[in-house]
Each structure stands twice: as C-alpha cells, then as structure tokens.
XYZ file of C-alpha atoms in Angstrom:
660
model
C -107.222 -166.009 24.707
C -106.461 -165.336 28.173
C -104.840 -167.011 31.619
C -106.957 -168.975 33.841
C -105.464 -169.484 37.517
C -105.885 -173.034 38.711
C -104.802 -174.750 41.770
C -105.152 -178.504 42.698
C -105.469 -179.284 46.075
C -102.093 -180.422 46.810
C -99.776 -177.889 44.800
C -99.838 -173.614 44.050
C -102.029 -172.009 41.678
C -100.796 -172.346 38.328
C -101.299 -169.994 35.647
C -102.972 -171.762 32.046
C -103.795 -170.379 28.835
C -107.061 -170.178 28.452
C -109.655 -171.526 27.670
C -108.639 -175.043 28.720
C -111.164 -178.370 29.569
C -110.536 -179.474 32.634
C -108.627 -182.803 31.525
C -106.051 -180.615 29.848
C -105.405 -178.561 32.955
C -105.051 -182.010 34.877
C -102.789 -183.401 32.186
C -100.431 -180.265 33.020
C -100.412 -180.386 36.316
C -101.056 -184.117 37.633
C -100.680 -186.592 34.750
C -101.542 -189.515 37.110
C -104.648 -188.135 38.244
C -105.208 -186.871 34.463
C -105.271 -190.851 33.669
C -107.442 -191.861 36.689
C -109.770 -188.976 36.605
C -113.736 -189.831 35.902
C -114.890 -186.274 36.431
C -113.898 -183.498 38.743
C -114.923 -180.615 41.157
C -114.168 -177.414 39.849
C -114.932 -174.919 42.864
C -116.912 -177.978 44.989
C -119.133 -177.977 41.543
C -119.168 -181.596 39.921
C -118.433 -181.091 36.046
C -117.585 -183.224 32.918
C -113.974 -183.866 32.336
C -114.349 -181.966 29.032
C -115.973 -177.946 31.250
C -114.160 -175.766 29.711
C -112.330 -173.153 32.205
C -112.234 -169.330 31.329
C -110.198 -166.883 31.739
C -110.464 -165.395 35.396
C -109.426 -163.070 38.007
C -107.342 -162.989 40.766
C -108.423 -166.051 42.720
C -107.924 -169.328 41.367
C -110.089 -171.888 40.774
C -109.616 -175.055 42.499
C -109.709 -178.608 40.590
C -110.402 -181.751 42.473
C -110.319 -185.178 40.141
C -113.173 -187.385 40.769
C -111.584 -190.703 41.056
C -112.310 -193.910 41.206
C -112.557 -196.304 44.327
C -114.737 -192.989 45.581
C -118.496 -193.007 46.794
C -118.436 -189.985 44.569
C -116.934 -192.017 41.870
C -118.738 -195.104 42.191
C -122.045 -192.501 42.285
C -121.221 -191.479 38.665
C -120.131 -194.542 37.439
C -123.523 -195.895 38.055
C -125.120 -193.259 36.985
C -123.246 -193.538 33.311
C -124.145 -197.062 33.466
C -127.889 -196.125 33.596
C -127.442 -194.034 30.689
C -125.922 -197.231 28.734
C -128.867 -199.212 29.835
C -131.202 -196.562 28.666
C -129.323 -196.467 25.357
C -129.291 -200.046 25.191
C -132.997 -200.447 24.992
C -134.073 -197.814 23.195
C -131.404 -199.416 20.501
C -133.288 -202.440 20.731
C -136.677 -201.531 21.371
C -137.545 -198.296 19.002
C -140.144 -196.172 20.692
C -139.238 -196.858 24.134
C -140.290 -194.078 26.036
C -137.570 -192.947 28.910
C -138.178 -191.727 32.558
C -135.218 -191.389 35.074
C -131.904 -193.297 35.669
C -130.514 -192.765 38.863
C -127.539 -194.336 40.914
C -128.056 -196.201 44.040
C -125.172 -196.326 46.810
C -126.862 -198.230 49.378
C -130.310 -200.042 47.836
C -130.311 -203.745 48.085
C -132.136 -203.904 44.442
C -129.324 -202.758 42.939
C -126.848 -199.814 42.220
C -129.039 -198.134 39.417
C -132.010 -198.231 37.179
C -134.278 -196.719 34.602
C -137.892 -196.287 34.229
C -138.946 -197.149 30.795
C -142.377 -197.541 29.036
C -141.199 -200.084 25.980
C -142.941 -201.000 22.832
C -144.463 -204.466 24.767
C -143.916 -205.354 28.043
C -140.094 -206.159 29.163
C -139.519 -209.638 30.910
C -136.510 -211.111 32.702
C -135.808 -213.296 29.777
C -135.009 -210.095 27.619
C -132.447 -208.884 30.330
C -129.702 -210.783 28.753
C -130.390 -209.567 25.592
C -130.195 -205.684 27.129
C -126.853 -206.603 28.735
C -125.168 -207.893 25.712
C -126.202 -204.612 23.955
C -124.718 -202.325 27.025
C -121.274 -204.449 26.629
C -120.988 -204.258 22.693
C -121.790 -200.322 23.116
C -119.273 -200.059 26.291
C -116.554 -201.873 23.818
C -117.138 -198.986 21.092
C -115.711 -196.042 23.668
C -118.396 -194.081 22.434
C -118.198 -190.861 24.384
C -120.285 -188.944 26.884
C -121.087 -185.555 25.349
C -123.324 -182.739 26.985
C -124.492 -179.880 25.150
C -126.470 -176.925 26.971
C -129.056 -175.949 24.647
C -132.345 -173.165 25.142
C -135.505 -174.577 27.268
C -137.364 -174.271 24.348
C -135.159 -176.371 22.256
C -134.640 -178.727 24.425
C -138.602 -178.999 24.684
C -138.939 -178.812 20.563
C -136.166 -181.983 20.616
C -137.944 -184.363 23.457
C -141.724 -183.552 21.844
C -140.102 -184.424 18.419
C -138.619 -187.713 19.920
C -142.124 -188.924 21.169
C -140.546 -187.815 25.102
C -143.646 -186.553 27.028
C -141.930 -187.859 30.467
C -138.937 -185.585 29.571
C -140.490 -182.814 28.417
C -142.674 -183.199 31.805
C -139.365 -183.130 33.789
C -137.748 -180.018 31.491
C -141.011 -177.572 32.249
C -140.543 -178.710 35.972
C -137.085 -178.720 36.394
C -135.126 -176.824 33.657
C -134.043 -173.417 33.917
C -133.614 -170.810 30.607
C -130.633 -173.543 29.492
C -130.423 -176.809 30.396
C -128.286 -179.504 29.795
C -128.406 -182.744 27.905
C -126.471 -185.900 27.243
C -125.772 -187.587 24.451
C -124.065 -191.123 23.916
C -122.443 -190.420 20.958
C -123.272 -193.933 17.954
C -126.478 -194.283 20.040
C -130.098 -193.558 19.586
C -129.937 -191.900 23.424
C -130.320 -188.162 24.424
C -131.204 -187.665 28.115
C -132.307 -183.842 30.186
C -129.760 -184.569 32.932
C -127.281 -182.327 35.118
C -124.709 -185.204 35.166
C -121.902 -185.526 35.159
C -120.957 -188.490 33.531
C -117.492 -190.299 32.445
C -115.917 -189.354 29.464
C -116.979 -192.351 27.521
C -118.486 -196.075 27.804
C -115.011 -197.804 27.666
C -114.973 -196.725 31.685
C -118.064 -199.404 31.961
C -116.702 -202.546 32.429
C -117.886 -204.665 35.434
C -121.851 -204.717 35.496
C -124.928 -206.771 35.499
C -128.849 -206.011 34.816
C -130.253 -207.835 38.037
C -134.325 -207.704 37.679
C -137.664 -205.609 36.306
C -139.901 -204.103 38.153
C -143.132 -202.290 38.386
C -143.167 -198.918 39.038
C -145.353 -195.883 38.488
C -144.301 -192.791 36.712
C -143.419 -190.135 40.333
C -144.771 -192.737 42.274
C -148.466 -191.790 41.565
C -150.434 -194.645 40.621
C -152.640 -192.350 38.300
C -149.594 -191.404 36.443
C -148.479 -193.748 33.533
C -147.156 -197.277 34.742
C -143.593 -197.940 33.680
C -141.250 -200.813 34.022
C -138.164 -200.566 36.098
C -135.037 -202.163 35.241
C -132.475 -202.556 38.025
C -128.749 -203.091 37.690
C -124.919 -202.907 39.442
C -121.889 -201.965 38.624
C -118.480 -201.617 40.273
C -114.779 -200.379 38.574
C -113.715 -204.321 38.738
C -115.121 -207.578 38.121
C -113.795 -209.030 41.435
C -115.999 -206.091 43.141
C -118.896 -206.963 41.099
C -118.277 -210.829 41.624
C -118.179 -210.527 45.614
C -121.071 -208.069 45.194
C -123.070 -210.586 43.043
C -122.177 -213.305 46.048
C -122.957 -211.178 49.088
C -126.678 -210.736 46.982
C -126.832 -214.124 47.185
C -126.202 -214.671 50.756
C -128.367 -212.196 51.321
C -131.296 -214.120 49.234
C -130.666 -217.538 51.120
C -131.186 -214.995 54.371
C -134.275 -213.114 52.986
C -136.952 -212.743 55.638
C -139.831 -212.585 53.587
C -138.956 -216.773 52.540
C -137.897 -217.552 55.679
C -141.074 -216.241 57.685
C -142.681 -218.623 55.307
C -140.481 -221.503 56.121
C -140.034 -221.468 59.513
C -143.798 -219.984 60.349
C -143.174 -216.581 61.750
C -145.440 -214.286 59.458
C -147.384 -213.911 56.556
C -148.906 -211.012 54.156
C -152.291 -212.524 53.268
C -153.082 -210.128 49.968
C -156.955 -210.962 50.625
C -156.573 -209.126 53.947
C -154.005 -206.413 52.417
C -150.879 -205.437 51.227
C -148.167 -204.130 53.738
C -149.986 -205.458 56.707
C -148.451 -208.207 59.447
C -149.558 -211.080 60.374
C -147.754 -212.589 63.234
C -147.836 -216.297 63.544
C -147.310 -217.946 66.921
C -143.530 -218.583 66.552
C -142.974 -214.874 65.152
C -145.134 -213.708 68.375
C -142.756 -215.868 70.589
C -139.633 -213.714 69.382
C -141.902 -210.477 69.323
C -142.728 -210.903 73.314
C -138.675 -211.559 73.768
C -138.016 -207.908 71.973
C -140.914 -206.483 74.199
C -140.321 -208.013 77.540
C -136.101 -206.972 77.138
C -137.211 -203.555 76.406
C -140.007 -203.374 78.446
C -137.636 -204.303 81.907
C -134.903 -201.953 80.406
C -137.478 -198.896 80.117
C -138.567 -199.291 83.526
C -134.830 -199.821 84.762
C -134.550 -196.547 83.138
C -137.076 -194.827 84.500
C -139.698 -194.588 81.778
C -143.180 -194.966 82.486
C -145.035 -197.518 79.951
C -148.750 -195.368 78.194
C -151.215 -196.676 76.128
C -152.727 -194.533 73.516
C -155.880 -194.961 70.793
C -155.022 -195.911 67.284
C -157.095 -192.592 66.150
C -157.999 -189.327 66.249
C -159.818 -186.231 65.029
C -158.435 -184.614 62.194
C -157.959 -181.205 64.048
C -155.437 -182.996 66.246
C -153.329 -183.678 62.744
C -153.606 -179.815 61.688
C -152.440 -178.984 64.632
C -149.629 -180.926 65.192
C -148.623 -179.932 61.699
C -148.726 -183.532 59.936
C -151.709 -182.560 57.871
C -149.511 -179.488 56.371
C -145.986 -181.660 56.159
C -146.731 -185.275 56.552
C -150.288 -185.644 54.717
C -149.033 -187.438 51.623
C -148.181 -190.749 54.203
C -151.409 -190.636 55.940
C -154.171 -192.344 55.268
C -157.460 -189.946 54.203
C -160.145 -189.240 57.077
C -163.128 -190.569 57.453
C -166.271 -189.048 58.966
C -168.530 -190.429 62.190
C -171.400 -188.407 63.350
C -170.264 -185.570 61.774
C -166.541 -185.465 63.228
C -163.375 -186.293 61.066
C -160.841 -188.706 62.104
C -157.583 -189.807 60.989
C -155.664 -192.889 61.332
C -152.174 -192.267 63.354
C -149.204 -192.144 61.717
C -147.237 -190.955 65.033
C -147.663 -191.137 68.874
C -146.346 -187.944 69.752
C -149.334 -186.313 69.720
C -150.869 -188.293 72.224
C -148.132 -188.962 74.778
C -148.357 -184.826 74.189
C -152.135 -185.100 75.529
C -151.123 -187.080 78.680
C -148.192 -184.109 79.211
C -151.254 -181.832 78.872
C -153.143 -183.660 81.677
C -152.564 -181.912 84.491
C -150.002 -178.850 85.551
C -146.100 -180.055 85.403
C -143.376 -178.747 87.639
C -139.518 -178.468 86.838
C -139.413 -181.257 89.619
C -141.526 -183.437 87.658
C -139.305 -182.988 84.212
C -137.890 -185.187 83.141
C -140.824 -187.115 81.989
C -140.454 -190.181 79.808
C -143.209 -191.857 78.200
C -142.846 -195.030 76.480
C -145.317 -197.001 73.873
C -145.658 -200.089 71.777
C -147.783 -197.475 69.452
C -149.365 -199.228 66.388
C -149.029 -196.646 63.689
C -150.461 -196.769 59.892
C -149.204 -194.936 56.886
C -150.015 -194.977 53.583
C -147.495 -196.647 51.444
C -147.455 -197.047 47.976
C -147.290 -200.745 46.817
C -144.379 -200.272 44.621
C -142.544 -199.908 47.897
C -144.130 -202.405 50.286
C -141.354 -204.777 51.312
C -142.116 -207.557 53.692
C -141.365 -207.007 57.246
C -138.857 -203.995 56.589
C -141.583 -201.628 55.015
C -145.345 -201.869 55.835
C -148.251 -199.685 56.219
C -149.322 -201.036 59.634
C -146.232 -201.444 62.212
C -145.669 -200.880 65.988
C -143.169 -198.456 67.080
C -141.101 -198.740 70.311
C -141.658 -194.795 70.655
C -141.022 -192.602 73.379
C -140.936 -188.840 73.907
C -139.126 -187.278 76.874
C -140.423 -183.906 78.375
C -137.244 -181.783 79.747
C -135.722 -178.681 80.651
C -133.416 -176.698 77.866
C -130.325 -177.587 80.502
C -131.504 -181.435 81.015
C -131.478 -181.807 76.870
C -127.643 -183.057 76.586
C -127.869 -185.658 79.655
C -131.018 -186.888 77.859
C -129.853 -187.756 74.274
C -126.610 -189.188 75.903
C -129.423 -191.495 77.813
C -130.803 -192.235 74.495
C -127.874 -193.278 72.212
C -126.171 -195.130 75.117
C -129.882 -197.084 75.597
C -129.646 -197.716 71.598
C -126.111 -199.418 71.745
C -126.681 -201.243 74.517
C -129.979 -202.958 73.239
C -128.029 -203.298 70.255
C -125.361 -204.917 71.420
C -127.800 -207.291 73.325
C -129.117 -208.581 70.093
C -126.189 -209.130 68.569
C -124.885 -205.998 66.548
C -121.812 -204.281 67.387
C -120.832 -202.432 64.452
C -122.468 -199.013 64.461
C -122.612 -195.690 61.882
C -123.954 -192.903 63.386
C -125.573 -189.723 61.169
C -126.562 -186.315 62.196
C -129.628 -185.534 59.903
C -129.530 -181.004 59.474
C -131.875 -179.003 58.023
C -129.453 -178.042 55.115
C -130.234 -174.893 52.741
C -132.942 -176.535 50.255
C -135.466 -173.690 50.101
C -137.821 -176.478 48.749
C -138.426 -178.134 52.027
C -140.596 -176.757 54.476
C -139.008 -176.778 58.383
C -140.955 -175.603 61.379
C -138.973 -173.220 63.828
C -136.379 -170.175 63.688
C -133.059 -170.790 62.323
C -132.004 -170.018 66.025
C -133.562 -172.770 67.124
C -132.157 -175.173 64.583
C -128.648 -174.072 66.068
C -129.541 -174.290 69.165
C -131.145 -178.157 68.575
C -128.146 -178.996 66.341
C -125.858 -177.978 68.751
C -127.337 -179.822 71.778
C -126.958 -183.403 69.503
C -123.703 -182.385 68.627
C -122.539 -181.749 72.366
C -124.048 -185.223 73.315
C -122.295 -187.218 70.584
C -118.813 -185.453 71.752
C -119.642 -186.327 75.117
C -119.880 -189.877 74.197
C -116.531 -189.256 71.866
C -118.918 -190.478 69.177
C -117.771 -189.975 65.316
C -120.248 -188.823 63.144
C -121.376 -187.897 59.493
C -123.398 -184.857 58.863
C -126.248 -185.375 56.588
C -126.927 -182.174 55.182
C -130.684 -181.562 54.394
C -131.943 -185.090 56.313
C -133.899 -183.714 59.053
C -137.548 -184.084 60.241
C -139.332 -180.933 59.324
C -139.876 -180.561 62.997
C -136.467 -180.776 64.112
C -132.700 -182.398 63.714
C -131.988 -185.954 64.458
C -129.557 -188.205 65.093
C -129.928 -192.136 63.167
C -127.937 -194.650 64.117
C -127.400 -197.501 61.345
C -126.025 -200.923 62.581
C -123.836 -203.816 60.438
C -125.180 -206.976 60.095
C -123.437 -210.317 59.730
C -122.764 -210.168 55.718
C -121.900 -206.319 56.374
C -125.230 -204.430 55.051
C -125.952 -201.446 56.592
C -129.666 -200.761 58.469
C -130.941 -197.392 59.816
C -132.803 -198.662 63.197
C -132.371 -196.112 66.019
C -133.701 -192.176 65.958
C -133.202 -189.644 68.242
C -134.888 -186.562 67.352
C -135.119 -182.927 68.612
C -138.629 -181.098 68.816
C -138.941 -177.440 69.161
C -142.316 -177.736 67.113
C -144.638 -179.502 68.974
C -143.841 -177.753 72.373
C -144.930 -174.416 70.680
C -148.020 -175.693 68.842
C -149.598 -177.750 71.630
C -148.176 -174.535 74.349
C -146.739 -177.197 76.655
C -145.321 -175.492 79.925
C -144.045 -176.270 83.461
C -143.593 -174.290 86.331
C -139.636 -173.387 87.178
C -138.188 -172.321 89.819
C -138.873 -169.038 89.297
C -142.580 -170.125 89.665
C -143.384 -168.738 86.319
C -144.505 -171.355 82.962
C -141.823 -172.408 80.757
C -141.690 -174.439 77.571
C -139.973 -177.647 77.475
C -137.765 -179.565 75.278
C -139.425 -182.522 73.749
C -137.072 -185.682 72.272
C -138.529 -188.333 70.230
C -137.155 -191.283 70.322
C -137.219 -194.959 68.845
C -134.533 -197.814 69.434
C -136.392 -200.622 67.287
C -137.651 -198.391 64.928
C -140.333 -200.734 64.285
C -141.305 -203.826 65.776
C -141.615 -205.328 62.465
C -138.741 -203.687 60.642
C -136.086 -204.906 63.337
C -137.735 -208.389 63.518
C -137.272 -208.286 59.679
C -133.298 -207.301 60.436
C -132.963 -209.928 62.906
C -134.216 -212.705 60.715
C -131.631 -212.031 57.853
C -128.821 -211.241 60.315
C -129.021 -214.535 62.323
C -130.300 -216.352 58.966
C -133.246 -217.233 60.831
C -131.307 -218.980 63.188
C -131.968 -216.822 66.296
C -129.687 -217.361 69.837
C -131.255 -219.634 72.458
C -132.857 -216.471 74.450
C -134.976 -215.617 70.910
C -135.409 -219.177 69.299
C -139.505 -219.834 69.171
C -138.538 -223.586 69.966
C -135.514 -223.713 71.803
C -134.930 -227.412 71.890
C -136.291 -230.371 70.553
C -136.591 -233.668 71.821
C -136.041 -236.717 69.219
C -136.557 -240.265 70.655
C -134.765 -242.850 68.495
C -137.901 -245.747 69.325
C -141.070 -245.192 70.125
C -139.880 -247.113 73.236
C -138.806 -243.996 74.884
C -141.692 -241.764 73.650
C -142.494 -241.829 77.783
C -139.214 -240.630 78.423
C -139.150 -238.077 75.125
C -141.982 -236.272 77.261
C -140.954 -236.439 80.386
C -137.813 -234.812 79.322
C -139.698 -232.137 77.404
C -142.282 -231.602 80.174
C -139.516 -230.771 82.733
C -137.789 -228.096 80.719
C -140.735 -226.860 80.208
C -141.480 -226.289 83.640
C -138.109 -224.581 83.613
C -139.129 -222.203 81.840
C -137.334 -223.310 78.364
C -139.339 -224.083 75.208
C -139.533 -227.348 74.416
C -141.204 -229.733 71.819
C -140.928 -233.633 71.691
C -141.400 -235.463 68.405
C -142.029 -239.004 68.944
C -143.797 -239.253 65.097
C -142.549 -242.609 64.167
C -139.620 -241.783 61.784
C -136.252 -242.498 61.717
C -133.480 -240.287 63.576
C -132.223 -238.903 60.665
C -135.552 -237.770 59.501
C -136.136 -235.931 62.774
C -132.921 -234.432 63.128
C -132.757 -232.841 59.389
C -136.386 -231.573 60.668
C -135.159 -229.975 63.258
C -132.523 -228.181 61.362
C -134.470 -226.909 58.636
C -136.228 -225.442 61.378
C -133.477 -223.666 62.806
C -133.933 -225.099 66.774
C -130.851 -224.627 68.849
C -130.628 -228.189 70.552
C -131.266 -231.073 69.658
C -131.795 -233.631 72.395
C -131.798 -237.328 70.912
C -133.118 -240.108 73.522
C -132.429 -243.780 73.245
C -132.589 -246.539 75.357
C -129.560 -245.956 76.914
C -130.397 -242.245 77.787
C -133.844 -243.201 79.323
C -132.243 -245.630 81.517
C -129.687 -243.234 82.449
C -131.414 -240.105 82.859
C -129.460 -238.023 80.475
C -129.896 -236.610 77.022
C -127.452 -237.015 74.118
C -126.951 -233.042 72.731
C -126.718 -231.802 69.351
C -126.332 -227.993 68.535
C -127.286 -226.681 65.191
C -124.308 -225.480 63.988
C -121.646 -227.558 65.867
C -123.324 -231.100 65.868
C -122.744 -233.984 68.266
C -121.507 -232.591 71.834
C -121.858 -235.302 73.667
C -124.371 -236.883 76.587
C -125.200 -234.606 79.867
C -127.596 -235.415 82.422
C -131.118 -233.447 82.126
C -130.316 -231.118 85.303
C -126.382 -230.339 83.456
C -128.394 -229.472 80.062
C -130.960 -226.994 81.961
C -128.812 -225.637 84.052
C -126.808 -224.329 81.088
C -129.590 -223.691 79.125
C -130.973 -221.266 81.574
C -127.576 -219.704 81.930
C -127.870 -218.698 78.081
C -130.933 -217.548 78.650
C -130.626 -215.664 81.329
C -127.505 -213.638 79.566
C -129.173 -213.390 76.674
C -125.866 -215.067 74.899
C -125.344 -214.744 71.101
C -123.340 -217.589 70.671
C -124.950 -221.111 72.266
C -121.407 -222.563 73.497
C -123.208 -224.680 76.012
C -120.564 -227.366 76.310
C -117.774 -227.050 78.938
C -119.581 -223.972 81.054
C-alpha cells in the first residue's frame, strides 16, 4: 500500500491510498463527476474508469473525466456501440470474422461501423434482428473489461478463435504487451486500445442504418467484407433529430436530384467516378466558372491552361511519386517514354513560372486554371459528385517574396469568404492543419521551415480575427494549410476551400527570382483552391438548395405556361423577348391542362412560372408564380424582365421579386 497524489482540474491535489481505480478516486473527489463519467484522461491519456492509479511521487496525477455531451464522450460512446454491434453479430452468426470497428464523428453514412465476414452474406433484412440483439445485450448491463496480455498470448487467442485479420493487426500494431477488450456475457473479444464505457447500460439510443461492401484495408486484392453502419447518441431525442435530418439529407441527395433534374450522370460502361455534365448541369457550371473567372481577373490573377499528362520524371521530381503514388493512375509508355496522368496542376504552373527569368518586380505572380486532374480512388469510396476519379479544380498558385506571404494568404481567405457568400453560404469553420508529431508520416522540409510556414498562416488568420481549430498531423506532406468548411442549409459541414503553404516545390524545382540586390532568391509558393473541385462544389450546391437554385444559377430561369393553345404564339413571343434580354426561358406549349404544366415546372424546380391566357395576351402581361411563394400577381412583361434581370445581376440568393 502507498499513496497517490491526485488532482482534478477544479481542485487542489489530494492524497489517496493506492492502488486505487480512477472511478474510486472520482467518487472521493467529485461524486457528481463520478456519476456522469464514461472514462477519463489521466495526465492526458484516455483510460477506462477501471484504470488503476499506482503510488506516485511528488507530482500529482491529473484526472479529467470524459463526460457525455462532449466530442470525446460521443466518440467513446460510438466506439463502444460498434463493439456492441460486433458482439451481437458474433452471437447471431457464429463463425463471423471481425475486421475493424471505429467511431465516426462527421460522416453522413453513420456514427460507427464494423467490418465483418459472416458465414453468409448479410442483407438489410438482417439489420432489425442484429439491432434487437444489441438491445437485449445492452439491457443486461454487461461490463466492458480490459486485459493487458503478452503479444504472443493475444496471437494464440485470436488464432484459436479463427480471427486471422485480428492476428494481422496485432502483428502490425501490437507491442510486447497488447490490450484486449471483452464484453462479459457475450462471445466478443477485440484487440483494441480503448477506452470504452464501463458497461452496456450506457448504450441506449442507437440504430443500425445500412450494409455496404468493403475491402480489408481498402485493398481490392484483400478479403471482401461487409461494413455495417450505425448511429448512436446519448439521448433518444438526439437520435430522432439526427434521423430526421438524415431523411432531409436523403431528400436533398445530389445523386437522386441529378437524375430527376437532368443535371449530370455517371455511366458504368464508361468508367466509375467519371462525370457526364448534362446541358442543365453545364449551365450551372458555366455560371460558377464565369463568376470565378471575372473575380480572378479583378484580383490580379492570370488564366493559364496546361496538359493532362506529363513525363513520369516530373512526378518523381515533384515528390508525388514518393508521397502520393497510391492516388495516381499507373504509368503508361509511349515511344519508350513513361507518362502519368496528372493528379495535381502545381508542377505545370511551375513550368510556366520557370519559362523565363523573374524579377522581384514581377512578383507576386498568380496563375489560375480550371485544371482537370485524375486520381485513382478505390471504387468503395466513390460517391456521386463528392468523390470522383476525374475532376476539375479551380486551382491557383501564387509565387511571391517571403515578405508578401501574409498579405497573399489574407487575400486568398478573403476571396474564399466572398465566394461562399455569393453562392449562399454564411457559416464557416476554419481549420489550420499542421505537421504534428507522428513519426510514421513523411513530411518534406526542416522543422524551421515548417514553423515559419505555420507562423505565416496563423498571422494571416489573426490579422482578420478569424478563429480556427488547430489540426495536428493533418498537413499536406509539403506544408501546412488552411482548410475552410461551410455549413449548408441543414447544418452539415463541407470541406471546400484550401490555402496551402509550400516550401518544397520551389526548392525541388530550383525556382528563383532576382531580388533588389541583383542576386537570385527562392520565391514562396502558395497553393489555393476555392471551390475545391467544380464537381464537389456543384454536389454541395445541389444539396444545399435541394436542387432549387437561386435565379442566377437556375438552368431554366422561367417557364412560360399558356392556359390554352390560342395563346401559344403569345407564350413563344414572351419567351423569345426574355431570352433576347439574357434570361434562360422556355415555353411549354404542349396541349396539357395548366395544373399539369405548373406541377411539371415545380418538379423541375423552375424559379418562375409565367402563366398566360387570353387576358394576359390582350394586356401584354404575365401572371407570375414563384416556385416557393406561389402566385405573386400580374406584371407587365417589361416589369418582370427588369426585376428578374436585377436578381441575376446582383446574384441574389432569394427570388424575392414582388414590390421591388
């Protein structure tokens, strides 16, 4: 027996008899925290409540309980629910082999999953049965029990259970001693770092959602598995709200709306992850690009165009073959020279920079391109417009002197915020992705260069008083970056814009400019994409607006609907005059009832319906109907035209037209 000095964040150090578990220490020091705690941090390390504190020296052990309604608590809850899922599957389908089962915090597919290879293929019809068994286990208050055992013993246990994938993980990740978790009363055992909730009674609000295919470690050459997705919260009210929002998200799914509104398609016979832009989607893309091109020129960028392939040696020199090869398509040979499709545009812009000698008076140089790139994404991660194999980046690279870096970064961030507001987003989150301390990740450049680059990004954000979250270990291999996320109409977060500092490529390609001292100097390079990719941004736009685009973006801005065939000529004349003014207008002169024509226009989410009959033809007016507000009233054609054009010129997000 001995003593351990323990300190909570809110109190003074206290001496307790040791050994003592974390939960016992919490009960002595803060009974309310002990009642609510799911796990704890001990000197910053996450541990189970059953973790034993040993006698210590002069420095107190700092305990921070992990509580419900925190991000850490939610991750822990969902990870524990993933284990509950695996226990239920093992119970119902003996002989199932387990893969991995992590928590997910920001994934539309769910809040956790577990990869399994069951004795027979599981189907959606199995989910209610599995969920029922999970609830039965949860109600029995079975403990999550951790054991630390020698690696050799862990390998023996999992080999005897017929779990080759777990053995593989233990061989790769385990030290001399490994931790395994049991759920008492079930056949479940897992190789896991933890921590977990104390027992299954903490798991009350969960639901299984879907089954998808998956490959072990994402490798098509490895065993094919089934991935069971689920969601979990602390309360049933939170779960119900998430399911309601999920239903709304399904209503807004850009893949379904893309088909219904004839915006784009993906055709298997041509290849997965390759986007076909249909005429209506092409109109939206044109509006996106027209806006951005005009802004680029106004802000001092030069427009460039570069090839889609390059010699393999270019990618070796840039470092992409070394650090990004898994995301690149395989090389191909022509006339005894190897080429690769480009996954990025940066080396090409460097080629333009290097085509002539540069002076400090030329800088900054800002090259911008709508550059199509190709990435070897596995089929399992492809997702409509949001994850594809061929896409167009609104890519830009800025070459500047070191003392101009902060101002250029500020300009990029301001540009991004202006763009988002133009397209109807007004809630942002900024993340600063930095190198971190993970020795397994390969980063180029010295610690001093990384510190200098990070300082430049921080100073730019501070200059604009922009709050940001620091993301350790999330930097690109060539430098730190600013990522900007937007919140859509139903509260989902989307990562779109990025501003990246690069001290690697200027060095590798020996970029220079002649300074005021008439000597060569190394420029700084900034990578910048605002849409991120045209395809992904379009997908986010579709879901944000549920396909009901504001007038300036809508593929068809108005539909003229004659009540009777007698006024078809007038309807065509109205459509022609509005088209001549620059509006995208069609006339539906089919012999259908007006109600059917209105319903069709509503289903196509046309912003304005201009109903015309004998009276309108006689008076030279149109009866205006807005898709969300319904009937607005009669206007002269000139009046509607002027008001609609004003909405387009100002890129108004709302189609408010009456009373202007």
